[in-house]
CSV table of C-alpha atoms in Angstrom, one decimal:
chain,number,residue,atom,x,y,z
A,20,MET,CA,37.4,4.4,-22.8
A,21,ILE,CA,37.4,2.8,-26.2
A,22,THR,CA,38.7,5.2,-28.9
A,23,ILE,CA,37.4,5.2,-32.5
A,24,LYS,CA,40.3,6.2,-34.8
A,25,SER,CA,39.8,8.7,-37.6
A,26,LYS,CA,41.0,8.1,-41.1
A,27,ARG,CA,44.1,10.2,-40.4
A,28,GLU,CA,44.9,8.4,-37.2
A,29,ILE,CA,44.6,5.0,-39.0
A,30,GLU,CA,47.1,6.3,-41.6
A,31,LEU,CA,49.5,7.2,-38.9
A,32,MET,CA,49.1,3.9,-37.2
A,33,GLN,CA,49.8,2.1,-40.4
A,34,GLU,CA,53.2,3.7,-40.6
A,35,ALA,CA,54.2,2.3,-37.2
A,36,CYS,CA,52.6,-1.1,-38.0
A,37,LYS,CA,54.5,-1.3,-41.3
A,38,ILE,CA,57.9,-0.9,-39.5
A,39,THR,CA,56.8,-3.6,-37.1
A,40,ALA,CA,56.0,-6.0,-39.9
A,41,LEU,CA,59.3,-5.2,-41.7
A,42,THR,CA,61.2,-5.8,-38.5
A,43,TYR,CA,59.8,-9.3,-38.2
A,44,GLU,CA,60.8,-10.0,-41.8
A,45,TYR,CA,64.3,-8.9,-40.8
A,46,ILE,CA,64.3,-11.0,-37.6
A,47,GLU,CA,63.3,-14.1,-39.5
A,48,LYS,CA,66.3,-13.7,-41.8
A,49,ILE,CA,68.9,-13.1,-39.0
A,50,ILE,CA,67.8,-15.3,-36.1
A,51,LYS,CA,70.0,-18.4,-35.7
A,52,PRO,CA,71.6,-20.7,-33.2
A,53,GLY,CA,74.5,-19.3,-31.4
A,54,MET,CA,73.5,-15.6,-31.2
A,55,SER,CA,72.6,-14.1,-27.9
A,56,THR,CA,69.2,-12.7,-27.3
A,57,LEU,CA,70.8,-9.3,-26.6
A,58,GLU,CA,72.6,-9.4,-30.0
A,59,LEU,CA,69.2,-10.0,-31.6
A,60,ASP,CA,67.7,-7.2,-29.6
A,61,HIS,CA,70.4,-4.7,-30.6
A,62,MET,CA,70.1,-5.6,-34.3
A,63,ALA,CA,66.3,-5.2,-34.2
A,64,GLU,CA,66.6,-1.8,-32.4
A,65,LYS,CA,69.0,-0.5,-35.1
A,66,PHE,CA,66.7,-1.7,-37.8
A,67,ILE,CA,63.7,0.0,-36.3
A,68,LYS,CA,65.5,3.3,-35.8
A,69,ASP,CA,66.9,3.2,-39.3
A,70,HIS,CA,63.3,2.9,-40.6
A,71,GLY,CA,62.2,6.0,-38.6
A,72,GLY,CA,60.6,4.1,-35.7
A,73,ILE,CA,61.0,4.2,-31.9
A,74,PRO,CA,61.3,0.9,-29.9
A,75,ALA,CA,58.2,1.6,-27.7
A,76,GLN,CA,58.9,-1.3,-25.2
A,77,LYS,CA,62.3,0.0,-24.2
A,78,GLY,CA,62.0,1.6,-20.8
A,79,TYR,CA,58.3,0.6,-20.5
A,80,PRO,CA,57.4,0.9,-16.8
A,81,SER,CA,56.7,-2.2,-14.9
A,82,GLY,CA,54.2,-0.5,-12.6
A,83,VAL,CA,55.5,-2.6,-9.7
A,84,ARG,CA,57.6,-1.0,-7.0
A,85,GLY,CA,61.2,-2.4,-7.1
A,86,VAL,CA,60.9,-3.8,-10.6
A,87,PRO,CA,62.9,-1.8,-13.1
A,88,ASN,CA,61.5,-0.6,-16.4
A,89,PHE,CA,61.8,-3.1,-19.3
A,90,PRO,CA,65.4,-2.8,-20.7
A,91,GLY,CA,65.0,-4.2,-24.2
A,92,THR,CA,63.6,-3.4,-27.6
A,93,LEU,CA,62.2,-6.9,-27.9
A,94,CYS,CA,60.6,-9.3,-25.4
A,95,ILE,CA,62.3,-12.6,-26.3
A,96,SER,CA,60.9,-15.7,-24.6
A,97,ILE,CA,62.4,-19.1,-25.2
A,98,ASN,CA,60.7,-22.5,-24.9
A,99,ASP,CA,58.8,-22.5,-21.5
A,100,GLU,CA,59.0,-18.7,-21.3
A,101,VAL,CA,55.6,-17.4,-22.4
A,102,ILE,CA,56.1,-13.6,-22.6
A,103,HIS,CA,58.2,-10.7,-21.4
A,104,GLY,CA,61.6,-12.5,-21.6
A,105,ILE,CA,64.4,-10.0,-21.1
A,106,PRO,CA,67.2,-9.9,-23.7
A,107,SER,CA,70.6,-10.9,-22.2
A,108,LYS,CA,74.2,-11.3,-23.3
A,109,ASP,CA,74.3,-14.6,-21.4
A,110,ILE,CA,71.3,-16.2,-23.0
A,111,TYR,CA,72.1,-17.9,-26.3
A,112,ILE,CA,69.6,-19.2,-28.9
A,113,LYS,CA,70.1,-22.9,-29.5
A,114,ASP,CA,69.1,-25.3,-32.3
A,115,GLY,CA,65.6,-26.6,-31.6
A,116,ASP,CA,64.5,-23.6,-29.5
A,117,VAL,CA,61.1,-22.1,-29.7
A,118,VAL,CA,61.6,-18.3,-29.6
A,119,SER,CA,58.7,-15.9,-29.1
A,120,VAL,CA,59.3,-12.3,-29.9
A,121,ASP,CA,57.0,-9.4,-29.0
A,122,LEU,CA,57.6,-6.0,-30.4
A,123,VAL,CA,56.0,-2.5,-30.4
A,124,VAL,CA,57.0,0.3,-32.7
A,125,LEU,CA,56.1,3.9,-32.0
A,126,LYS,CA,56.0,6.4,-34.9
A,127,ASN,CA,54.1,9.7,-35.3
A,128,GLY,CA,52.7,9.2,-31.8
A,129,TYR,CA,51.0,5.9,-32.6
A,130,ASN,CA,51.9,2.3,-31.8
A,131,GLY,CA,52.1,-0.9,-33.9
A,132,ASP,CA,52.2,-4.1,-31.9
A,133,ALA,CA,52.8,-7.7,-33.0
A,134,ALA,CA,54.3,-11.0,-31.8
A,135,ARG,CA,55.8,-14.0,-33.7
A,136,THR,CA,57.2,-17.3,-32.6
A,137,PHE,CA,60.2,-18.6,-34.5
A,138,LEU,CA,61.2,-22.3,-34.8
A,139,VAL,CA,65.0,-22.2,-34.8
A,140,GLY,CA,66.8,-25.1,-36.4
A,141,ASN,CA,65.5,-28.6,-35.9
A,142,CYS,CA,62.4,-28.3,-33.7
A,143,SER,CA,60.2,-31.1,-32.4
A,144,LYS,CA,56.9,-32.0,-34.0
A,145,GLU,CA,55.2,-30.8,-30.8
A,146,ALA,CA,56.8,-27.4,-31.2
A,147,GLN,CA,55.9,-27.2,-34.8
A,148,GLU,CA,52.3,-28.0,-34.0
A,149,LEU,CA,52.1,-25.6,-31.1
A,150,VAL,CA,53.4,-22.7,-33.2
A,151,ALA,CA,51.1,-23.5,-36.1
A,152,VAL,CA,48.0,-23.8,-33.8
A,153,THR,CA,48.9,-20.5,-32.1
A,154,LYS,CA,49.1,-18.7,-35.3
A,155,GLN,CA,45.9,-20.2,-36.7
A,156,ALA,CA,44.0,-19.4,-33.5
A,157,PHE,CA,44.6,-15.7,-34.4
A,158,PHE,CA,43.1,-16.3,-37.9
A,159,GLU,CA,40.2,-18.2,-36.5
A,160,ALA,CA,39.5,-15.2,-34.3
A,161,MET,CA,39.6,-12.9,-37.3
A,162,LYS,CA,36.4,-14.5,-38.7
A,163,TYR,CA,34.6,-12.7,-35.9
A,164,ALA,CA,36.5,-9.5,-35.8
A,165,LYS,CA,34.0,-7.2,-37.6
A,166,ALA,CA,31.6,-4.4,-36.6
A,167,GLY,CA,28.5,-5.6,-34.7
A,168,ASN,CA,30.2,-8.6,-33.1
A,169,ARG,CA,31.6,-8.5,-29.6
A,170,ILE,CA,35.0,-9.0,-28.0
A,171,GLY,CA,33.8,-12.3,-26.5
A,172,ASP,CA,33.3,-13.7,-30.0
A,173,ILE,CA,37.0,-13.2,-30.7
A,174,SER,CA,38.0,-14.6,-27.3
A,175,ASN,CA,35.9,-17.7,-27.6
A,176,ALA,CA,37.2,-18.4,-31.1
A,177,VAL,CA,40.8,-18.5,-29.8
A,178,ASP,CA,40.1,-20.8,-26.9
A,179,SER,CA,37.8,-23.1,-28.8
A,180,TYR,CA,40.3,-23.7,-31.5
A,181,VAL,CA,43.3,-24.1,-29.1
A,182,ARG,CA,41.4,-26.7,-27.0
A,183,GLN,CA,40.8,-28.9,-30.0
A,184,PHE,CA,44.5,-29.8,-29.9
A,185,GLY,CA,44.8,-30.3,-26.2
A,186,PHE,CA,46.6,-27.0,-25.6
A,187,SER,CA,45.8,-24.2,-23.1
A,188,VAL,CA,45.5,-20.5,-23.4
A,189,VAL,CA,47.0,-18.1,-20.9
A,190,ARG,CA,44.3,-16.5,-18.9
A,191,GLU,CA,46.2,-13.9,-16.8
A,192,PHE,CA,47.3,-11.9,-19.9
A,193,GLN,CA,45.4,-10.7,-22.8
A,194,GLY,CA,45.2,-8.6,-26.0
A,195,HIS,CA,44.2,-4.9,-25.9
A,196,GLY,CA,43.2,-1.8,-27.6
A,197,ILE,CA,46.0,0.2,-29.1
A,198,GLY,CA,46.7,3.6,-30.6
A,199,LYS,CA,48.4,6.6,-29.0
A,200,GLU,CA,48.9,4.3,-26.0
A,201,MET,CA,50.4,0.8,-26.2
A,202,HIS,CA,47.6,-0.5,-24.0
A,203,GLU,CA,44.2,0.9,-24.4
A,204,ASP,CA,40.6,-0.3,-23.8
A,205,PRO,CA,39.2,-2.8,-24.5
A,206,GLY,CA,40.9,-5.8,-23.1
A,207,VAL,CA,40.8,-8.8,-25.5
A,208,PRO,CA,41.1,-12.1,-23.5
A,209,ASN,CA,41.9,-15.4,-25.2
A,210,TYR,CA,38.9,-17.1,-23.6
A,211,GLY,CA,35.3,-16.1,-23.0
A,212,LYS,CA,31.7,-16.5,-24.0
A,213,PRO,CA,30.4,-15.5,-27.4
A,214,GLY,CA,28.1,-12.5,-27.5
A,215,ARG,CA,29.7,-11.0,-24.3
A,216,GLY,CA,31.9,-7.9,-23.8
A,217,PRO,CA,32.2,-4.6,-25.7
A,218,LYS,CA,30.7,-4.4,-29.1
A,219,LEU,CA,33.1,-4.0,-32.0
A,220,GLU,CA,32.8,-0.8,-34.0
A,221,ALA,CA,34.4,0.3,-37.3
A,222,GLY,CA,37.5,2.4,-36.5
A,223,MET,CA,38.5,0.4,-33.4
A,224,THR,CA,42.1,-0.8,-33.4
A,225,ILE,CA,43.0,-3.7,-31.2
A,226,ALA,CA,45.9,-6.2,-30.7
A,227,VAL,CA,44.7,-9.8,-30.7
A,228,GLU,CA,47.4,-12.1,-29.3
A,229,PRO,CA,46.9,-15.8,-28.6
A,230,MET,CA,49.4,-17.0,-26.0
A,231,VAL,CA,49.3,-20.8,-26.0
A,232,ILE,CA,50.8,-23.4,-23.7
A,233,ALA,CA,51.4,-27.0,-24.8
A,234,GLY,CA,50.6,-28.3,-21.3
A,235,LYS,CA,48.6,-26.9,-18.3
A,236,PRO,CA,47.7,-23.2,-18.3
A,237,ASP,CA,49.4,-22.4,-15.0
A,238,ILE,CA,52.2,-19.8,-15.1
A,239,TRP,CA,54.9,-18.3,-12.9
A,240,GLU,CA,56.5,-14.9,-12.9
A,241,LEU,CA,60.3,-15.0,-12.5
A,242,ASP,CA,62.2,-13.0,-9.9
A,243,ASP,CA,63.2,-10.4,-12.6
A,244,GLY,CA,59.6,-9.2,-12.3
A,245,TRP,CA,59.0,-9.6,-16.1
A,246,THR,CA,59.5,-13.0,-17.5
A,247,ILE,CA,56.4,-15.3,-17.4
A,248,VAL,CA,57.1,-19.1,-17.6
A,249,THR,CA,54.9,-22.2,-17.7
A,250,GLN,CA,54.7,-24.0,-14.3
A,251,ASP,CA,55.0,-27.5,-15.8
A,252,GLY,CA,57.9,-26.5,-18.1
A,253,SER,CA,55.9,-27.1,-21.2
A,254,LEU,CA,56.5,-25.1,-24.4
A,255,ALA,CA,54.7,-21.9,-25.1
A,256,ALA,CA,54.0,-19.8,-28.2
A,257,HIS,CA,52.7,-16.3,-29.0
A,258,TYR,CA,51.2,-14.8,-32.1
A,259,GLU,CA,49.8,-11.2,-32.4
A,260,ASN,CA,48.8,-8.5,-34.8
A,261,THR,CA,47.4,-5.1,-34.6
A,262,ILE,CA,44.1,-5.0,-36.5
A,263,LEU,CA,41.5,-2.4,-37.6
A,264,ILE,CA,37.8,-3.3,-37.2
A,265,THR,CA,35.8,-2.4,-40.3
A,266,GLU,CA,32.2,-3.0,-41.4
A,267,ASN,CA,33.4,-6.0,-43.3
A,268,GLU,CA,36.6,-8.1,-42.9
A,269,PRO,CA,39.2,-6.8,-40.4
A,270,LYS,CA,42.4,-5.2,-41.8
A,271,ILE,CA,45.5,-6.7,-40.3
A,272,LEU,CA,47.9,-3.7,-40.0
A,273,THR,CA,51.1,-5.5,-39.0
A,274,LEU,CA,51.2,-7.9,-42.0
A,275,LEU,CA,52.7,-6.7,-45.2
């Protein structure tokens, strides 16, 4: 069921989303070659808690028997890892790495969800283009994120833009509604036909998140039950914001 948020609910969501945005500002300042992904995770967790938030992804259930709950505050996915990378003391960020970070903050019973991909040190031109295209795909989708349009308009805008550059969108995972729950209706795929899917209404809050691969769209899940990687070893990038649908332009809640 799609929920329409009240003015008060939106105000509460904005508090969670602001902490999410501030955390990304902090991560951008501290991420560097030589640090482990677990170190980055711990620093982000402290920052979130110091600002009155709760790391919502920590302990998130996998829903799959035998797969443990997610152990980290951040999903940290490097190079050919698309999403859901698990922070580790044994994984070190290197110069030239493409590092995607996904983060959800809970405050006042509401969630704020966003993802960013960081270019660490001296990255290839392909990596730079991939990250730029992934981010811009989100903003291309925002042109259609207004009341009266449909989810398919957003989905088609992402895919159409990405394909212009010879890149691929991930089809097995998608954006989603968000509010009291991290994942609510409706689903927001990164591909689809315009004019299809649920109609957008003022007061809807959704997370739009292009997940883009430099090569073919095929993916694998690693044995840890979480980490998703590209089958052909090509680079991947991720960009996401929580947005509020209005009668006019969308309001991006996880940007300062």
